[in-house]
mmCIF file of C-alpha atoms and ligand atoms in Angstrom:
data_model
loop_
_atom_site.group_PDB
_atom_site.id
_atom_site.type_symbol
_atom_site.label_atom_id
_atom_site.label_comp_id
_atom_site.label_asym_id
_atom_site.label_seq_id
_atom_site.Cartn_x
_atom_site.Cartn_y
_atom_site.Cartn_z
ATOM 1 C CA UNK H 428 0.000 0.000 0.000
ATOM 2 C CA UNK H 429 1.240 3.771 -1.079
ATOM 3 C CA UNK H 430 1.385 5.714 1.672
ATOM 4 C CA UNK H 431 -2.069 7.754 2.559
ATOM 5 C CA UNK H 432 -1.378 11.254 1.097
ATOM 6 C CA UNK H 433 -4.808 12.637 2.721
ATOM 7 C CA UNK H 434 -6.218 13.233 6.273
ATOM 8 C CA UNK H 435 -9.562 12.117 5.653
ATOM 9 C CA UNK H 436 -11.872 11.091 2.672
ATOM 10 C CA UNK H 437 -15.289 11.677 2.818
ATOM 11 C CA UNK H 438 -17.986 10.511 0.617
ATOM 12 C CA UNK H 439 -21.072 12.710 -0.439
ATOM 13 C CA UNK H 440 -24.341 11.678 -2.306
ATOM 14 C CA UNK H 441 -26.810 14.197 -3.814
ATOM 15 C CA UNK H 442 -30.329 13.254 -3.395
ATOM 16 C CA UNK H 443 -33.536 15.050 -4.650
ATOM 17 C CA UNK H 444 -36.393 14.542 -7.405
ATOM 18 C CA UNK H 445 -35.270 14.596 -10.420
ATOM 19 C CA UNK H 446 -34.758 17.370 -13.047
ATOM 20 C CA UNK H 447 -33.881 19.883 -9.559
ATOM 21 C CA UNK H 448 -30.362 19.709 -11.086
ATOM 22 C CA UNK H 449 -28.401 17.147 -9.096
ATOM 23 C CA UNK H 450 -26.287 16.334 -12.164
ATOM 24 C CA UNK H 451 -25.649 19.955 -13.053
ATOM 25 C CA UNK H 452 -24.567 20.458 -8.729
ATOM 26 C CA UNK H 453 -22.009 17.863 -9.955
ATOM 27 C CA UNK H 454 -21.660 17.679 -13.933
ATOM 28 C CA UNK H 455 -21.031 21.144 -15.960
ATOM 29 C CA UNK H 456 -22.025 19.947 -19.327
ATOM 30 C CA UNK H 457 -20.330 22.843 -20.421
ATOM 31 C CA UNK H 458 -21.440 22.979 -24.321
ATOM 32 C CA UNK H 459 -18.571 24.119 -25.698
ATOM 33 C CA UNK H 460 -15.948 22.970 -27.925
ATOM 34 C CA UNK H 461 -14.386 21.095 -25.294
ATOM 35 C CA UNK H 462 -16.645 18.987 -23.577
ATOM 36 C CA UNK H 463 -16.905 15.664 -26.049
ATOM 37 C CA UNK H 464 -20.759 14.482 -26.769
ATOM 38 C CA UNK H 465 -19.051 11.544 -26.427
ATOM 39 C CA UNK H 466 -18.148 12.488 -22.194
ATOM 40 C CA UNK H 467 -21.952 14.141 -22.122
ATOM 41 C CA UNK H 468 -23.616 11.026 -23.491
ATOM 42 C CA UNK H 469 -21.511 8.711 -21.074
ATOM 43 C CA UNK H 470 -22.379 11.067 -17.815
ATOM 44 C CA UNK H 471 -20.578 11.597 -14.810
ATOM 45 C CA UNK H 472 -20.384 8.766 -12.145
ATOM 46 C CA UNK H 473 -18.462 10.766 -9.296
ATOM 47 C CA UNK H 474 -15.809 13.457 -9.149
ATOM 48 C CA UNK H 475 -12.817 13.155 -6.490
ATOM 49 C CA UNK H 476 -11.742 16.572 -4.614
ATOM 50 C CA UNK H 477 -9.341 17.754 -2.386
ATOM 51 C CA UNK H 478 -10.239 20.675 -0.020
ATOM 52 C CA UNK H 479 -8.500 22.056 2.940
ATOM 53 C CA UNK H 480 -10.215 22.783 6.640
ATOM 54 C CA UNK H 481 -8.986 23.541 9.602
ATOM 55 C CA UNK H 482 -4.965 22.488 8.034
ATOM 56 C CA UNK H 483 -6.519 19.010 7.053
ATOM 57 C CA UNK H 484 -6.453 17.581 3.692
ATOM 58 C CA UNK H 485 -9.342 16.360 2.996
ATOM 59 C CA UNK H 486 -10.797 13.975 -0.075
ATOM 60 C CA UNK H 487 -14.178 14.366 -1.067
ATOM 61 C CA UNK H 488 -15.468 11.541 -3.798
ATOM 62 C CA UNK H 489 -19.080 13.358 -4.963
ATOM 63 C CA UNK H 490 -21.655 10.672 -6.393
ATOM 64 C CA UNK H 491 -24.656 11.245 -8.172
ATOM 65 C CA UNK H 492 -27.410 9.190 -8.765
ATOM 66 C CA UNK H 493 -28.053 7.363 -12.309
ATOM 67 C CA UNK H 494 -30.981 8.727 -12.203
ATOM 68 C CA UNK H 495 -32.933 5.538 -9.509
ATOM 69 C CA UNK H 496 -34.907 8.529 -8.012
ATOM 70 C CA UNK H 497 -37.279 8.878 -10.890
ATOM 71 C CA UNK H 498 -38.238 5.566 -10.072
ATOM 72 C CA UNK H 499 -38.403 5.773 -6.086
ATOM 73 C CA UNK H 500 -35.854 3.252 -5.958
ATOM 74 C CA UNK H 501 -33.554 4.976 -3.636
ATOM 75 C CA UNK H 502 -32.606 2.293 -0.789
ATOM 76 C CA UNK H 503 -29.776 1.079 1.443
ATOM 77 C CA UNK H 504 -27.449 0.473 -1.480
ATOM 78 C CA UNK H 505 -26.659 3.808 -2.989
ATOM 79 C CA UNK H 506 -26.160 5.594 0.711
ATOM 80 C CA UNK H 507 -23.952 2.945 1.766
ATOM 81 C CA UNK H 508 -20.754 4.638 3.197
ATOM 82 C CA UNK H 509 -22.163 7.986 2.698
ATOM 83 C CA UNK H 510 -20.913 10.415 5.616
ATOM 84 C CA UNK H 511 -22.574 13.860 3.657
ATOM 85 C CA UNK H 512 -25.864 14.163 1.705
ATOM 86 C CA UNK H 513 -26.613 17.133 -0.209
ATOM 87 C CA UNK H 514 -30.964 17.168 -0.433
ATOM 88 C CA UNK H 515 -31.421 19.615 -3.442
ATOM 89 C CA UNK H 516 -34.770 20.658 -4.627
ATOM 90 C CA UNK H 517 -35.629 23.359 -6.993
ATOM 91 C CA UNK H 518 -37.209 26.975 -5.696
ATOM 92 C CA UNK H 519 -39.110 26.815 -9.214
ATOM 93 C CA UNK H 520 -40.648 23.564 -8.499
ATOM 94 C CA UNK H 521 -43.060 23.648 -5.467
ATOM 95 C CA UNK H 522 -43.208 19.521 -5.573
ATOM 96 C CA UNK H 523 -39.828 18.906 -5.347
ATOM 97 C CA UNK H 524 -39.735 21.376 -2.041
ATOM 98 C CA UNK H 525 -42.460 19.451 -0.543
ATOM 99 C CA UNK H 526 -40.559 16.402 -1.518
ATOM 100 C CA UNK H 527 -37.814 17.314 0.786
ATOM 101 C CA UNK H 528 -40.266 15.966 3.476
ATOM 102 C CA UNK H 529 -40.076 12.645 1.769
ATOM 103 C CA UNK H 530 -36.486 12.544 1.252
ATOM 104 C CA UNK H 531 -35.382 13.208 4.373
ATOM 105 C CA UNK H 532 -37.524 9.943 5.892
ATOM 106 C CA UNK H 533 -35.800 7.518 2.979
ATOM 107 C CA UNK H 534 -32.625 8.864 4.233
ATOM 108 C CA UNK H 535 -33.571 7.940 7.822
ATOM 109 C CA UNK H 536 -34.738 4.893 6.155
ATOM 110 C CA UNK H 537 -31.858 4.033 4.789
ATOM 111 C CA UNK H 538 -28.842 5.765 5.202
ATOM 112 C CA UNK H 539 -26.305 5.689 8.365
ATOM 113 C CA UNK H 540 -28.180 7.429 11.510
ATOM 114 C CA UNK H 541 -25.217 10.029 11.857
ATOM 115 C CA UNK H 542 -25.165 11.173 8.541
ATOM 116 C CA UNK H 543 -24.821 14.861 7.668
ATOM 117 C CA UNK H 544 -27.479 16.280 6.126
ATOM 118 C CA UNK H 545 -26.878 19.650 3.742
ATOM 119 C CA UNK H 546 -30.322 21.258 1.870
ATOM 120 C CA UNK H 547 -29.914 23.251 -1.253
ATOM 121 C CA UNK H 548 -32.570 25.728 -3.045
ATOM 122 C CA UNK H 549 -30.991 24.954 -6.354
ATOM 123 C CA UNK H 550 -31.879 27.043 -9.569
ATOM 124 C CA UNK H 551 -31.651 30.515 -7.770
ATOM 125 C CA UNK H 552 -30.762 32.178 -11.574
ATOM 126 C CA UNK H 553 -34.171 31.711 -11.803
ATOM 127 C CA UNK H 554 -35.586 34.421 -9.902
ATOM 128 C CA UNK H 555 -38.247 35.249 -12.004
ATOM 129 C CA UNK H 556 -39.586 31.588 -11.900
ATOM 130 C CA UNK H 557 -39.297 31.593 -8.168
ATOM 131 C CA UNK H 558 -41.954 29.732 -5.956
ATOM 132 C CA UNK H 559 -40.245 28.654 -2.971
ATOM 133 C CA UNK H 560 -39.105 31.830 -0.634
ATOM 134 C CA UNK H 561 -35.761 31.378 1.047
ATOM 135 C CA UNK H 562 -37.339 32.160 4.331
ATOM 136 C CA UNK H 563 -38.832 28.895 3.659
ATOM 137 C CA UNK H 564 -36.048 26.903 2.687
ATOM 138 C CA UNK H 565 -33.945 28.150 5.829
ATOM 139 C CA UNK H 566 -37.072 27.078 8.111
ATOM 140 C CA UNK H 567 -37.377 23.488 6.886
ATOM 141 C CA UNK H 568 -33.701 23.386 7.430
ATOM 142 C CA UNK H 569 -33.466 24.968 10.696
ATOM 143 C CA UNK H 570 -36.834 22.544 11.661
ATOM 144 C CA UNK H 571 -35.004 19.502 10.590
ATOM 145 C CA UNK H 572 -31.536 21.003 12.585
ATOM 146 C CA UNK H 573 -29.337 20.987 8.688
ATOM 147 C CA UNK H 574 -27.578 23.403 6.945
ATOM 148 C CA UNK H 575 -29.165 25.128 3.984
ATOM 149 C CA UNK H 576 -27.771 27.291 0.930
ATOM 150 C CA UNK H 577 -29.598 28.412 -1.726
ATOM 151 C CA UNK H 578 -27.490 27.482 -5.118
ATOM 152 C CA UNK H 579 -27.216 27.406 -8.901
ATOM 153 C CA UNK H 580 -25.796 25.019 -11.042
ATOM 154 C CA UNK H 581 -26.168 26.871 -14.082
ATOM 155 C CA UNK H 582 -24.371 30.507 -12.778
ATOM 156 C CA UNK H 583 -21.506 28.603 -10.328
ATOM 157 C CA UNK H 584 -22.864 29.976 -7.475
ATOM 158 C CA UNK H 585 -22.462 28.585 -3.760
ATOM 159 C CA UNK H 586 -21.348 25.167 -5.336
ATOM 160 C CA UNK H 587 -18.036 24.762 -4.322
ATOM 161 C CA UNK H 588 -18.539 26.612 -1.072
ATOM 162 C CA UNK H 589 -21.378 24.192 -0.312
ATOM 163 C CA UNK H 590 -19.532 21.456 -0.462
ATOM 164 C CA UNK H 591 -17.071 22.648 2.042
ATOM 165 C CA UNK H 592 -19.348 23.486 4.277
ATOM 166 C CA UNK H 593 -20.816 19.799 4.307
ATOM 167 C CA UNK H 594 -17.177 18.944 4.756
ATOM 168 C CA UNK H 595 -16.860 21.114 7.371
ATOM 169 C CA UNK H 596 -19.893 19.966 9.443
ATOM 170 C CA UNK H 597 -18.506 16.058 8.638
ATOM 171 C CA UNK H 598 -15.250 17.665 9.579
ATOM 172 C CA UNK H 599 -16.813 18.991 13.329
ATOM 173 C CA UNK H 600 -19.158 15.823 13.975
ATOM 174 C CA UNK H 601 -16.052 13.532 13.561
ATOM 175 C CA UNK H 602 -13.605 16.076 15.464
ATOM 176 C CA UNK H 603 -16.247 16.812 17.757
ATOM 177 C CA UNK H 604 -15.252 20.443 17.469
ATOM 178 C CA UNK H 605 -17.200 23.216 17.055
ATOM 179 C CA UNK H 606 -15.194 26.243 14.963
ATOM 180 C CA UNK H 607 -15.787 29.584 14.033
ATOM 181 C CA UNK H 608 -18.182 29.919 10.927
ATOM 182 C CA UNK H 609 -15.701 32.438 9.064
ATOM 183 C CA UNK H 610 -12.569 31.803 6.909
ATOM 184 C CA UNK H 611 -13.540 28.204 6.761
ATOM 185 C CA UNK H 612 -12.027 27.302 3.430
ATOM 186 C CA UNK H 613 -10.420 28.968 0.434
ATOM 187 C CA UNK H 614 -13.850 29.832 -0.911
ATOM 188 C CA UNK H 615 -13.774 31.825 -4.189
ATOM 189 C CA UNK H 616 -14.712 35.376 -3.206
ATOM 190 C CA UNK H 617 -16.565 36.304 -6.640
ATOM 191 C CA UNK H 618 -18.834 33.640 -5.818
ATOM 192 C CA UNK H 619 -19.521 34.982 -2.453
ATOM 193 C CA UNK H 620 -20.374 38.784 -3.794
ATOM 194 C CA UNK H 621 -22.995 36.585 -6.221
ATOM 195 C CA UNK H 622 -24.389 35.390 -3.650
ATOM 196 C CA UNK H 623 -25.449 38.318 -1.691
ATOM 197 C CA UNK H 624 -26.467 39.513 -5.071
ATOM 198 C CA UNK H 625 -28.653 36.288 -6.563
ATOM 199 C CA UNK H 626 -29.725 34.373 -3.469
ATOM 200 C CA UNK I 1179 8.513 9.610 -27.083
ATOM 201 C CA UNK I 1180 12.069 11.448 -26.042
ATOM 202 C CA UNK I 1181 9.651 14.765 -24.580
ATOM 203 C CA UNK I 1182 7.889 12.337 -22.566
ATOM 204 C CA UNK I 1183 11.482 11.412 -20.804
ATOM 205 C CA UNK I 1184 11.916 15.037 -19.410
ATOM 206 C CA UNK I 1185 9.052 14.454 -17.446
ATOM 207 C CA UNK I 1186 9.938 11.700 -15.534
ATOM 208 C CA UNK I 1187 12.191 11.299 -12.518
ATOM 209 C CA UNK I 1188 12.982 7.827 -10.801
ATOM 210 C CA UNK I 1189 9.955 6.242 -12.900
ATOM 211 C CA UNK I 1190 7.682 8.718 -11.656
ATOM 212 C CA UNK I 1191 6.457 12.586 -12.781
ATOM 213 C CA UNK I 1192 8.691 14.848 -11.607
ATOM 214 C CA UNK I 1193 6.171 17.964 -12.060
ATOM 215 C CA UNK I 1194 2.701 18.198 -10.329
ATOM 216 C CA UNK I 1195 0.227 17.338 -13.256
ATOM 217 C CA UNK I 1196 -2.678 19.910 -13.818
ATOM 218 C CA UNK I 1197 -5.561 20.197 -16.144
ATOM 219 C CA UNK I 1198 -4.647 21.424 -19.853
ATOM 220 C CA UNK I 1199 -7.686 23.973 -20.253
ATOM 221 C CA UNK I 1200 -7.993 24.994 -16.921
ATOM 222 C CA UNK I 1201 -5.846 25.646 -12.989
ATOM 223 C CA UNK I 1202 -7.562 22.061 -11.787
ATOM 224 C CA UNK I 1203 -4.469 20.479 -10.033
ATOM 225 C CA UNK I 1204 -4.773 16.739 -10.502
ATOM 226 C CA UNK I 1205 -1.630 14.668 -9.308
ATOM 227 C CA UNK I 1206 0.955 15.803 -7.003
ATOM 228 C CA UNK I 1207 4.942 15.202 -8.401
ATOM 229 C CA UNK I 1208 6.207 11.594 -7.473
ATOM 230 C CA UNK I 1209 3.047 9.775 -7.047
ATOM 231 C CA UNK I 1210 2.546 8.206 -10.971
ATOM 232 C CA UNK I 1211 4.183 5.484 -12.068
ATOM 233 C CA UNK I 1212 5.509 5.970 -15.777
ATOM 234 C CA UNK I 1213 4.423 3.431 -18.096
ATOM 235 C CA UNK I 1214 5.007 3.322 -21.806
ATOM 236 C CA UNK I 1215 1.747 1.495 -23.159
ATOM 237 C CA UNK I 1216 -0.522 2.351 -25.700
ATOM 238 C CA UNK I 1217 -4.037 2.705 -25.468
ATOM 239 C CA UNK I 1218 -7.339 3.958 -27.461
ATOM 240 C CA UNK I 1219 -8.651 6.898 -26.135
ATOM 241 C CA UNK I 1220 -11.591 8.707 -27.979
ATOM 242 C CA UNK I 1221 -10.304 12.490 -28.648
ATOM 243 C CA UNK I 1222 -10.316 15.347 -26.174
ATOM 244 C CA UNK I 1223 -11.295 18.237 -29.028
ATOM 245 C CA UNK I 1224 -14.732 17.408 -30.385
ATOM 246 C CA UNK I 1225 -17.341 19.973 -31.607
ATOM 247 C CA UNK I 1226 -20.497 19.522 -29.779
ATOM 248 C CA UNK I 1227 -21.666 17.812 -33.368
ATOM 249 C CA UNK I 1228 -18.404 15.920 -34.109
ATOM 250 C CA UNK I 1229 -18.323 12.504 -34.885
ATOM 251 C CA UNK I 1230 -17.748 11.041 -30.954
ATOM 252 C CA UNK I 1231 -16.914 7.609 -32.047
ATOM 253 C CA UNK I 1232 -13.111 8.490 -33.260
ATOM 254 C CA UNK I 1233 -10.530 6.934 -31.295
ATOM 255 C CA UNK I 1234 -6.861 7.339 -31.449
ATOM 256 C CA UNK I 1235 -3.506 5.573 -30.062
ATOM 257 C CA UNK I 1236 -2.183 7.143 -27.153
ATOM 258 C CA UNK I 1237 1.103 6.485 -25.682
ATOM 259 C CA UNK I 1238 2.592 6.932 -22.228
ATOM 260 C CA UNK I 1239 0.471 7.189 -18.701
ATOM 261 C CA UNK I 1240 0.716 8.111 -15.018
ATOM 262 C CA UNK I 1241 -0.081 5.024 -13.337
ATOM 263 C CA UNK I 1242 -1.918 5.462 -9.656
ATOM 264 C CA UNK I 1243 -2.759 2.814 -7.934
ATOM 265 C CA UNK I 1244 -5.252 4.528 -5.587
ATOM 266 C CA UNK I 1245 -8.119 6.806 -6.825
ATOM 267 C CA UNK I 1246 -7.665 8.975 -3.644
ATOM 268 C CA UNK I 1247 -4.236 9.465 -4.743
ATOM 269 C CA UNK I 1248 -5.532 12.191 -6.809
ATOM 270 C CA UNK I 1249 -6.123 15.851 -6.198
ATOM 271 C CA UNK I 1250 -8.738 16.206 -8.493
ATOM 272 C CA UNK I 1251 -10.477 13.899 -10.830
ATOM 273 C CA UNK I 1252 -13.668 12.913 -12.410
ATOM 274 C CA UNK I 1253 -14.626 9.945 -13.260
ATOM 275 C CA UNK I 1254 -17.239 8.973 -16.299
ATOM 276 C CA UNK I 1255 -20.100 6.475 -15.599
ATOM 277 C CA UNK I 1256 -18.943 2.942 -17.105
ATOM 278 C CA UNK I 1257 -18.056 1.352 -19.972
ATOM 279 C CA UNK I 1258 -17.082 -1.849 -20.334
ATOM 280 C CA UNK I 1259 -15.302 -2.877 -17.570
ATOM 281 C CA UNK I 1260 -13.815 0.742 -17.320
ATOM 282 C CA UNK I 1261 -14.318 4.232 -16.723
ATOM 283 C CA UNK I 1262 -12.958 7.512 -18.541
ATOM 284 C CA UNK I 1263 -11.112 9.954 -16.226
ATOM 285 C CA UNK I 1264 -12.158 13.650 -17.147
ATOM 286 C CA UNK I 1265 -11.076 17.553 -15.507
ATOM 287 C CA UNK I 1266 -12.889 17.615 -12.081
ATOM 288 C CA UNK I 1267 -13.441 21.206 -12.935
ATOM 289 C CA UNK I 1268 -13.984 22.038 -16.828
ATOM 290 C CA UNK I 1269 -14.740 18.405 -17.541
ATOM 291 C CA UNK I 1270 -11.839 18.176 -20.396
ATOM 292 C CA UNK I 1271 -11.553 14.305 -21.480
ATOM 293 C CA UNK I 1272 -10.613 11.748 -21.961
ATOM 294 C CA UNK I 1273 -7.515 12.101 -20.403
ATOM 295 C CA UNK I 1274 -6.900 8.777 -19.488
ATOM 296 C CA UNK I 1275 -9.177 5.719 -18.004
ATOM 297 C CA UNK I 1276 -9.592 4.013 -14.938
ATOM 298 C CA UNK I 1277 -9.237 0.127 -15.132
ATOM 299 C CA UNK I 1278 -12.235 -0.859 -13.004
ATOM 300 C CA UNK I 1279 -10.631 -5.139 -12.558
ATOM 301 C CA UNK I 1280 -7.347 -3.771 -11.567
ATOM 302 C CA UNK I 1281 -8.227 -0.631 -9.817
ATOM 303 C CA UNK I 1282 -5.401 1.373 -11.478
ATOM 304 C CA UNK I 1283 -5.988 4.365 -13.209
ATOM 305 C CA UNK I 1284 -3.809 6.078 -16.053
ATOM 306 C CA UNK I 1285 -3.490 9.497 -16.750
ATOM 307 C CA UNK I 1286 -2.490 10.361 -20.370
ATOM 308 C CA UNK I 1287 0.863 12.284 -20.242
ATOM 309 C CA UNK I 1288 -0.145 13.861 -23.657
ATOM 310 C CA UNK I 1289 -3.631 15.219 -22.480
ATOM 311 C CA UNK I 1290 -2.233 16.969 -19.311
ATOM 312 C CA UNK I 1291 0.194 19.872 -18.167
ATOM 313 C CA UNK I 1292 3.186 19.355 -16.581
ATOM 314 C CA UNK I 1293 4.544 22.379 -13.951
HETATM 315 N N1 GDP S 572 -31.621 27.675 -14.617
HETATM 316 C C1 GDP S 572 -31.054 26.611 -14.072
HETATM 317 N N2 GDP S 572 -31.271 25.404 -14.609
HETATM 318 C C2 GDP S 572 -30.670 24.317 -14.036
HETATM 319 C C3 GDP S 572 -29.839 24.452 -12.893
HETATM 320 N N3 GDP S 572 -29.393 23.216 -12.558
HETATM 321 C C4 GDP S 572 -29.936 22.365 -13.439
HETATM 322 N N4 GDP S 572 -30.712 23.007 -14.335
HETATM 323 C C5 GDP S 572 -31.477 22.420 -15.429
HETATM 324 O O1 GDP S 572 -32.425 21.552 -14.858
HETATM 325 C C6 GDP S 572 -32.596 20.384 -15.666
HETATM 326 C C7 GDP S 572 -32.386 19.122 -14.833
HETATM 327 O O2 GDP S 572 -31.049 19.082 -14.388
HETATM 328 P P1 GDP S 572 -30.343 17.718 -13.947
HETATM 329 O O3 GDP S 572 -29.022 18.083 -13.393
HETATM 330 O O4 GDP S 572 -30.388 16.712 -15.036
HETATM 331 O O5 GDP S 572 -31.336 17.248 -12.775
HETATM 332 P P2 GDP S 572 -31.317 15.867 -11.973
HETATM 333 O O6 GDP S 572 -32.430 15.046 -12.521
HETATM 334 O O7 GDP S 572 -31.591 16.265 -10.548
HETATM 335 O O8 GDP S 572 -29.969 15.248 -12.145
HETATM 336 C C8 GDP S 572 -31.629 20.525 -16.810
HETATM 337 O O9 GDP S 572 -32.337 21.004 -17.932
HETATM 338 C C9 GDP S 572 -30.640 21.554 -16.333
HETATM 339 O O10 GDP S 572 -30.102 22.295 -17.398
HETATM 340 C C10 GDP S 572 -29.612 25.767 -12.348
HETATM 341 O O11 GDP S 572 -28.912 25.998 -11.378
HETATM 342 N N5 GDP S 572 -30.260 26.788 -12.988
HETATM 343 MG MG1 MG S 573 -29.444 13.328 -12.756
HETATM 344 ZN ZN1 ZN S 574 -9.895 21.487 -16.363
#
């Protein structure tokens, strides 16, 4: 065995109805000259990446679903080993907020009892197509004790610095820890003016 | 290749490897293995409409034995037996494949940057 060139690796699922944008949270499709049809017709399985908290190194290996929510199908299988979930539903899509009910009890269901639980508002570009308030968001969130950030997919915006958070809050659970909320990671700052801005 | 040989140091690459199109750091220095083989890997420049089914030969890889060995790294849903590594951040790919019977993954030396 190599040596270990990481502190800790922790694996993340995203979870949601389909069509909020799960793949998107995780898979670009940038259309440009670069991305292949042949990579966007394969899709993504999961992306590895390396952040840094608190002077740890830290892996993060990002799954998506192949697409088993459409069908309800969602069981003890795909959370196995999963230490962060990311519940996304779409603030155009009243349903798939309402769903986040739903979600939460198959991942009670199914996945391990401790794991961390993130919710995203995904789609905030869409302001104009708005139905679900943030107010709203943040109270299911704070009712259910999880984090929640509003995101987009489509403009880049509180992606990354989602992800660290959930890393952060797998980071405190395992450390048992608590740490101040500011300068957490290396968070890109034009994202953070967005989000002031957008969500 | 002889530019392939300035690359490598004690078998493995000397530089850190990073994404072609964009700052995405993917392997640190010293933790590939060089090997020399030859494999078909579908090409990296398509248009959006271009024909996705060429393949061509492409020499020389980064051999890592662990897929946590990498900084950052996406990996494609799977095809026969294996899975194409792309940019975890601009999605650029193939730039190599991961060998889902042997676990080992190989990084093209051609469709990376060395620095
Ligand atoms: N405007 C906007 N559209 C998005 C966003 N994220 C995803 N979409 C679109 O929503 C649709 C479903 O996205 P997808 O990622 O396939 O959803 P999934 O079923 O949850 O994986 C696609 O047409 C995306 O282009 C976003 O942040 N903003
Ligand atoms: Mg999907
Ligand atoms: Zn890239």
């Amino acid at each position: 065995m190599a040596k270990k060139t990481y502190d800790l690796l922790f694996k993340l699922l995203l979870i949601g109805d389909s069509g909020v944008g799960k793949t998107c949270v995780l898979f670009r499709f940038s259309d440009d000259a670069f991305t292949t049809t042949f990579i966007s017709t394969i899709g993504i399985d999961f992306k590895i990446k390396t952040v840094e908290l608190r002077g740890k190194k830290i892996k993060l290996q990002i799954w998506d679903t192949a697409g088993q929510e459409r069908f309800h199908t969602i069981t003890t299988s795909y959370y196995r080993g999963a230490m962060g979930i990311m519940l996304v539903y779409d603030i155009t899509t009243e349903k798939s907020f309402e769903n986040i009910v739903k979600w939460l009890r198959n991942i009670d269901e199914h996945a391990n009892e401790d794991v961390e639980k993130m919710i995203l508002g995904n789609k905030c570009d869409m302001e104009d197509k708005r139905v679900v308030s943030k107010e709203r968001g943040e109270a299911i969130a704070r009712e259910h004790g999880v984090r929640f950030m509003e995101t987009s997919a489509k403009a880049n915006i509180n992606i990354d610095k989602a992800f660290s958070e959930l890393a952060e809050a797998i980071l405190e659970k395992t450390s048992g820890v608590s740490v101040e909320p500011v300068d957490r990671v290396t968070v890109d700052r034009r994202t953070d003016r967005q989000t002031i801005k957008c969500c | 290749m002889s530019a392939d040989e300035a690359l490598i140091a004690e078998g493995k690459n000397k530089f850190t490897v990073y994404c072609s199109r964009c700052p995405s750091k993917i392997l640190n220095s010293g933790m590939g293995v060089y090997t020399d083989m030859t494999y078909n890997l579908p090409y990296m420049h398509h248009k959006a409409d271009g024909d996705s089914t060429n393949v061509e030969d492409v020499k020389g890889y980064w051999q890592v034995s662990d897929i946590y060995t990498f900084e950052n790294l996406g990996f494609s849903n799977t095809v026969e037996n294996m899975k194409y590594l792309i940019c975890a951040d601009c999605e650029i790919g193939p730039i190599g494949w991961h060998d889902l019977s042997t676990k080992q993954s190989y990084v093209a030396l051609s469709r990376v940057k060395h620095s």
